Amino acid sequence: MKFLAITLIVHRPDPVTGVRKSTHDRFREVLDNAVLAEELGFDGFGVGERHERPFISSSPTVVLSHIAALTRRIRLFTAVTTLSLLDPVRAYEDYATLDHLSEGRLDLIIGKGNGAAQRELFQVTPEDQWDRNAESYEVFRKIWRQDKVTAKTRFRPELTDAEVWPRPYQRPIRVWHGSATSKESVDLAARYGDPLFSANVTHPIEPYAELIRHYRERWEHYGHDPARIAVGAGTAGLLVTPTSQEALKIYRPVFESTLAFQKQFGLPVVFETVEDFVERSSALIGSPQQVIDKVRRYHEQFGHTVLHLHADAGGLTDTQHRDSLELFQGQVAPVLRRDIPDPPFPWGPVREEPVHA
């Protein structure tokens, strides 16, 4: 099993202290967390893309390029690239450049994105967002594979023998499809034989397990080899401590503050108590053995081989957060790496086709 640390670069007051860092300091924190993730042995670091409050992750290529310069080994992920909002030509140019600068350490997780404010910002409607996502991915995929591209499109000017530079480092880049609640993204991943990444953060396990089962069914429907399936899954929180009692005590004020925030802004509340959150959500909160058991339980339903964890402290102190990550890597990850297989492809640059100058 492989492990990613991921941030959406949320920029709001700390759930416990109420202090909000400056924009500059928040970006600095993301860079420090990426360096820490490589230092602790994580396999990947992901940066989200959002174009509305309370996020400041509108330029993931810029952030990931800086992280690429600060690190040497860790793979770099987008989480997610909102292709429904983007011109696929411009997105390709940015990500192909980043891929060269990182020596082929880039993986993409794509998705339509969500949120009314960013849809309005880019003039995308609920009715056309899925069509935009599928079209953008088809064009993006062609550009990565073909030196000259012709494409009839609805949502951007058509392409006729178009050349887009720079030509890529990875041929082709690996693209995961982010899935939260809809079968459209699942079907798109299965159609192209691409890996799936389940958000797995808001609800109990059942709806996510159902979508992953649908993905496996559609994968076979499109004629792909079941042995080549790769699934990743997210988590709703992380706190690993020597005992479960200590974890509950530390995490309770974090949960209660987040719950109050949800209620204040009319957001749906799924878990009313921290005990219920720890038991039924995907959050990994507890002793090392409790965390191991929970990941195994989810793996029985998902069959996932990649897991993402929160890169941010999210209400914990910096010391608590680092201690938790160190305990995860020291006592949890080795067991899961031994018991759960890796994805069915090398964890490195994809170089299946020749690179053109």
XYZ file of C-alpha atoms in Angstrom:
357
model
C 0.000 0.000 0.000
C 1.125 3.544 -0.805
C 0.431 6.616 1.316
C -0.174 10.225 0.279
C -0.366 13.370 2.388
C -2.869 15.805 0.862
C -3.897 19.409 1.454
C -6.725 21.447 -0.052
C -5.057 24.565 1.441
C -8.064 25.540 3.510
C -7.550 29.067 4.829
C -9.795 29.660 7.815
C -9.270 30.111 11.549
C -7.775 27.200 13.435
C -10.706 25.062 14.684
C -9.455 25.158 18.271
C -7.509 28.416 18.769
C -9.560 30.575 16.387
C -6.366 32.107 14.983
C -6.084 32.421 11.216
C -2.600 32.499 9.752
C -1.713 35.021 7.088
C -1.943 33.878 3.481
C 1.851 33.942 3.257
C 2.273 31.813 6.383
C -0.385 29.345 5.215
C 1.491 28.750 1.963
C 4.739 28.416 3.906
C 3.049 25.780 6.068
C 2.076 23.774 2.979
C 5.680 23.771 1.748
C 6.976 22.728 5.169
C 4.410 19.915 5.327
C 5.500 18.632 1.920
C 9.129 18.517 2.991
C 8.084 16.773 6.214
C 6.052 14.211 4.267
C 9.104 13.276 2.198
C 11.262 13.188 5.307
C 8.856 10.796 7.058
C 8.628 8.432 4.091
C 5.291 9.251 2.478
C 4.966 8.113 -1.135
C 3.159 11.186 -2.439
C 2.051 14.726 -1.609
C -1.121 16.195 -3.082
C -2.403 19.750 -3.501
C -6.056 20.445 -4.237
C -7.612 22.940 -6.627
C -10.462 25.147 -5.494
C -11.589 28.572 -6.668
C -13.762 29.712 -3.762
C -13.664 30.369 -0.042
C -12.220 29.148 2.276
C -9.545 27.716 -0.055
C -6.429 29.355 -1.496
C -5.507 26.433 -3.746
C -6.416 28.107 -7.037
C -2.917 27.594 -8.518
C -1.816 24.034 -7.715
C 0.778 23.955 -10.513
C 2.616 26.880 -8.929
C 2.563 25.305 -5.463
C 3.592 21.886 -6.759
C 6.427 23.398 -8.785
C 7.845 24.935 -5.619
C 7.440 21.634 -3.801
C 9.212 19.885 -6.688
C 12.200 22.178 -6.132
C 12.268 21.427 -2.387
C 11.974 17.626 -2.658
C 13.690 14.819 -4.555
C 11.770 11.560 -4.160
C 8.120 12.040 -3.279
C 5.529 11.892 -6.093
C 3.390 14.983 -6.615
C -0.390 14.725 -6.941
C -3.219 17.089 -7.785
C -6.281 16.638 -5.605
C -8.141 17.323 -7.777
C -7.473 19.098 -11.082
C -10.870 20.613 -11.899
C -10.911 19.941 -15.631
C -14.561 20.962 -15.967
C -13.459 24.548 -15.217
C -10.251 24.615 -17.255
C -9.169 24.944 -20.852
C -7.537 21.520 -21.440
C -4.866 23.048 -23.704
C -3.747 25.509 -21.044
C -3.970 22.826 -18.360
C -1.769 20.541 -20.426
C 0.864 23.286 -20.902
C 1.057 23.917 -17.163
C 1.190 20.284 -16.127
C 3.614 19.177 -18.852
C 5.977 21.947 -17.702
C 5.607 20.851 -14.075
C 6.193 17.246 -15.075
C 9.543 18.174 -16.658
C 10.585 20.291 -13.696
C 9.797 17.443 -11.288
C 11.618 14.790 -13.371
C 8.395 12.913 -14.030
C 7.136 12.783 -10.451
C 3.647 14.069 -11.316
C 0.363 12.143 -11.076
C -2.962 13.845 -11.746
C -6.253 13.246 -9.982
C -8.936 14.934 -12.074
C -12.549 15.791 -11.289
C -15.316 18.182 -12.174
C -14.858 20.088 -8.911
C -17.779 21.322 -6.844
C -19.164 24.494 -5.344
C -21.544 27.058 -6.817
C -19.147 30.001 -6.438
C -16.418 28.510 -8.602
C -18.935 27.316 -11.187
C -20.238 30.885 -11.472
C -16.691 32.238 -11.646
C -15.971 30.083 -14.696
C -19.517 30.184 -16.143
C -20.058 26.447 -15.765
C -23.565 25.186 -15.074
C -24.733 22.097 -13.161
C -26.246 20.903 -16.436
C -23.031 21.036 -18.504
C -20.331 20.368 -15.897
C -20.088 16.632 -16.593
C -19.950 17.131 -20.352
C -17.248 19.752 -19.876
C -15.260 17.398 -17.649
C -15.451 14.534 -20.168
C -14.603 16.734 -23.150
C -11.706 18.433 -21.401
C -10.273 15.083 -20.378
C -10.546 13.674 -23.895
C -8.671 16.664 -25.336
C -6.124 16.684 -22.494
C -5.519 12.969 -22.992
C -4.990 13.378 -26.762
C -2.526 16.235 -26.341
C -0.434 14.181 -23.934
C -0.214 11.314 -26.439
C -0.176 12.958 -29.879
C 2.251 15.476 -31.343
C -0.557 16.966 -33.472
C -4.134 17.027 -32.271
C -7.440 17.430 -34.066
C -10.551 17.649 -31.890
C -14.105 18.817 -32.425
C -15.200 20.513 -29.216
C -18.227 22.277 -27.742
C -16.669 24.225 -24.895
C -13.483 25.623 -26.439
C -12.313 26.399 -30.021
C -11.803 23.287 -32.126
C -8.280 22.009 -32.782
C -6.927 21.096 -36.222
C -3.440 19.567 -36.386
C -2.607 21.652 -33.332
C 0.835 21.421 -31.741
C 1.042 22.103 -28.014
C 4.346 22.662 -26.240
C 6.317 21.525 -24.339
C 6.044 17.907 -25.339
C 5.686 15.732 -22.249
C 8.243 14.063 -20.042
C 5.979 11.162 -19.071
C 4.387 9.386 -22.027
C 1.626 9.372 -20.921
C 1.093 10.830 -17.483
C -0.955 8.704 -15.079
C -4.393 10.191 -14.476
C -6.632 9.134 -11.587
C -10.312 10.085 -11.559
C -11.603 11.598 -8.348
C -14.974 10.229 -7.259
C -17.215 11.574 -4.511
C -20.903 10.914 -5.138
C -21.543 10.522 -8.842
C -21.312 7.595 -11.243
C -20.224 9.869 -14.120
C -16.625 10.156 -12.922
C -16.546 6.449 -12.095
C -17.712 5.528 -15.593
C -15.224 7.915 -17.222
C -12.354 6.264 -15.318
C -13.513 2.764 -16.243
C -14.030 3.695 -19.893
C -10.427 4.814 -20.320
C -8.930 2.133 -18.076
C -7.702 4.727 -15.573
C -7.334 4.366 -11.784
C -10.027 5.681 -9.435
C -9.597 7.772 -6.283
C -12.570 7.764 -3.912
C -12.981 10.932 -1.833
C -14.292 8.861 1.095
C -14.403 11.789 3.521
C -17.985 12.913 4.186
C -20.172 9.834 4.691
C -19.908 6.348 6.182
C -18.432 3.632 4.028
C -21.525 2.396 2.132
C -21.988 4.980 -0.674
C -18.281 4.957 -1.499
C -18.162 1.166 -1.540
C -21.139 1.154 -3.906
C -19.399 3.518 -6.345
C -16.217 1.435 -6.272
C -18.217 -1.718 -6.998
C -19.805 0.127 -9.921
C -16.333 1.109 -11.142
C -15.217 -2.519 -11.119
C -18.329 -3.578 -13.012
C -17.873 -0.869 -15.653
C -14.160 -1.669 -15.915
C -14.983 -5.213 -16.975
C -17.827 -3.966 -19.181
C -15.273 -1.940 -21.173
C -13.068 -5.024 -21.544
C -10.165 -4.137 -19.268
C -8.123 -6.664 -17.301
C -9.430 -6.788 -13.679
C -5.872 -7.351 -12.464
C -4.972 -3.813 -13.631
C -7.531 -2.032 -11.447
C -6.132 0.521 -9.003
C -8.237 2.273 -6.366
C -7.223 4.992 -3.927
C -9.263 6.279 -0.982
C -9.258 9.318 1.246
C -9.687 9.717 4.986
C -11.683 12.211 7.026
C -9.010 12.898 9.624
C -5.872 11.549 11.266
C -4.651 11.320 14.834
C -2.547 8.369 15.937
C -1.585 8.262 19.618
C -0.304 5.490 21.875
C -3.814 4.884 23.291
C -7.373 5.347 22.041
C -8.280 7.321 25.160
C -5.588 9.883 24.467
C -6.690 10.203 20.828
C -10.312 10.878 21.815
C -9.280 13.442 24.405
C -7.070 15.365 21.975
C -9.442 15.175 19.019
C -12.678 16.040 20.849
C -12.232 19.862 20.746
C -11.231 19.650 17.072
C -14.388 17.716 16.235
C -16.685 19.910 18.337
C -15.340 23.090 16.745
C -15.782 21.644 13.256
C -19.313 20.532 14.151
C -20.173 24.043 15.349
C -18.785 25.462 12.076
C -20.951 23.080 10.038
C -24.081 24.031 11.948
C -23.323 27.753 11.809
C -23.139 27.722 8.016
C -25.977 25.276 7.470
C -23.743 22.478 6.228
C -25.061 18.915 6.471
C -24.071 17.132 9.688
C -23.448 13.414 9.290
C -21.774 12.587 12.612
C -23.164 14.225 15.754
C -20.543 13.017 18.247
C -16.810 12.432 18.150
C -17.393 8.817 19.170
C -19.667 8.282 16.168
C -17.186 10.088 13.931
C -14.341 7.841 15.057
C -16.446 4.697 14.690
C -18.323 5.237 11.403
C -16.351 7.790 9.382
C -13.140 7.108 7.492
C -11.152 9.142 10.039
C -8.136 7.310 11.440
C -8.230 8.313 15.089
C -6.947 6.045 17.811
C -4.080 3.751 18.710
C -1.865 2.258 15.993
C -3.717 -1.067 16.171
C -7.113 0.647 15.904
C -5.963 2.521 12.801
C -4.569 -0.657 11.245
C -7.835 -2.496 11.897
C -9.913 0.305 10.371
C -7.852 0.520 7.193
C -8.105 -3.258 6.823
C -11.879 -3.042 7.278
C -12.150 -0.434 4.546
C -9.826 -2.422 2.312
C -12.194 -5.384 2.526
C -14.877 -3.168 0.932
C -12.749 -1.048 -1.408
C -9.788 -3.194 -2.360
C -7.790 0.043 -2.393
C -4.005 0.109 -2.602
C -3.411 3.854 -2.061
C -4.531 5.882 0.965
C -4.449 9.617 1.472
C -4.069 11.310 4.849
C -4.379 14.938 5.883
C -1.138 16.867 5.461
C -2.454 19.723 7.646
C -2.660 19.840 11.423
C -6.312 20.910 11.186
C -6.735 21.940 14.831
C -3.940 19.868 16.325
C -0.796 21.573 17.520
C 2.235 21.241 15.267
C 3.785 18.862 17.786
C 0.669 16.689 18.009
C 0.417 16.577 14.230
C 4.053 15.606 13.721
C 3.921 13.005 16.505
C 0.836 11.501 14.865
C 2.478 11.316 11.432
C 5.624 9.803 12.909
C 3.621 7.182 14.801
C 1.664 6.397 11.653
C 4.824 5.907 9.627
C 6.585 4.058 12.429
C 3.901 1.597 13.562
C 0.957 1.689 11.139
C 2.370 2.060 7.631
C 4.856 -0.859 7.856
C 2.051 -3.280 8.749
C -0.248 -2.032 5.995
C 2.573 -2.038 3.439
C 3.189 -5.691 4.324
C -0.457 -6.785 4.325
C -1.961 -4.765 1.440
C -0.449 -4.836 -2.062
C 0.787 -1.821 -3.999
C -0.998 -0.596 -7.137
C -0.417 -2.814 -10.207
C 2.085 -0.414 -11.808
C 5.517 0.994 -10.936
C 5.519 3.937 -8.558
C 7.565 6.179 -10.785
C 7.667 8.026 -14.110
C 5.538 6.542 -16.891
C 7.771 6.157 -19.954
C 5.877 3.744 -22.174
C 6.296 5.859 -25.307
C 9.318 7.757 -26.672
C 9.796 11.370 -25.622
C 10.051 13.919 -28.451
C 12.272 16.952 -28.114
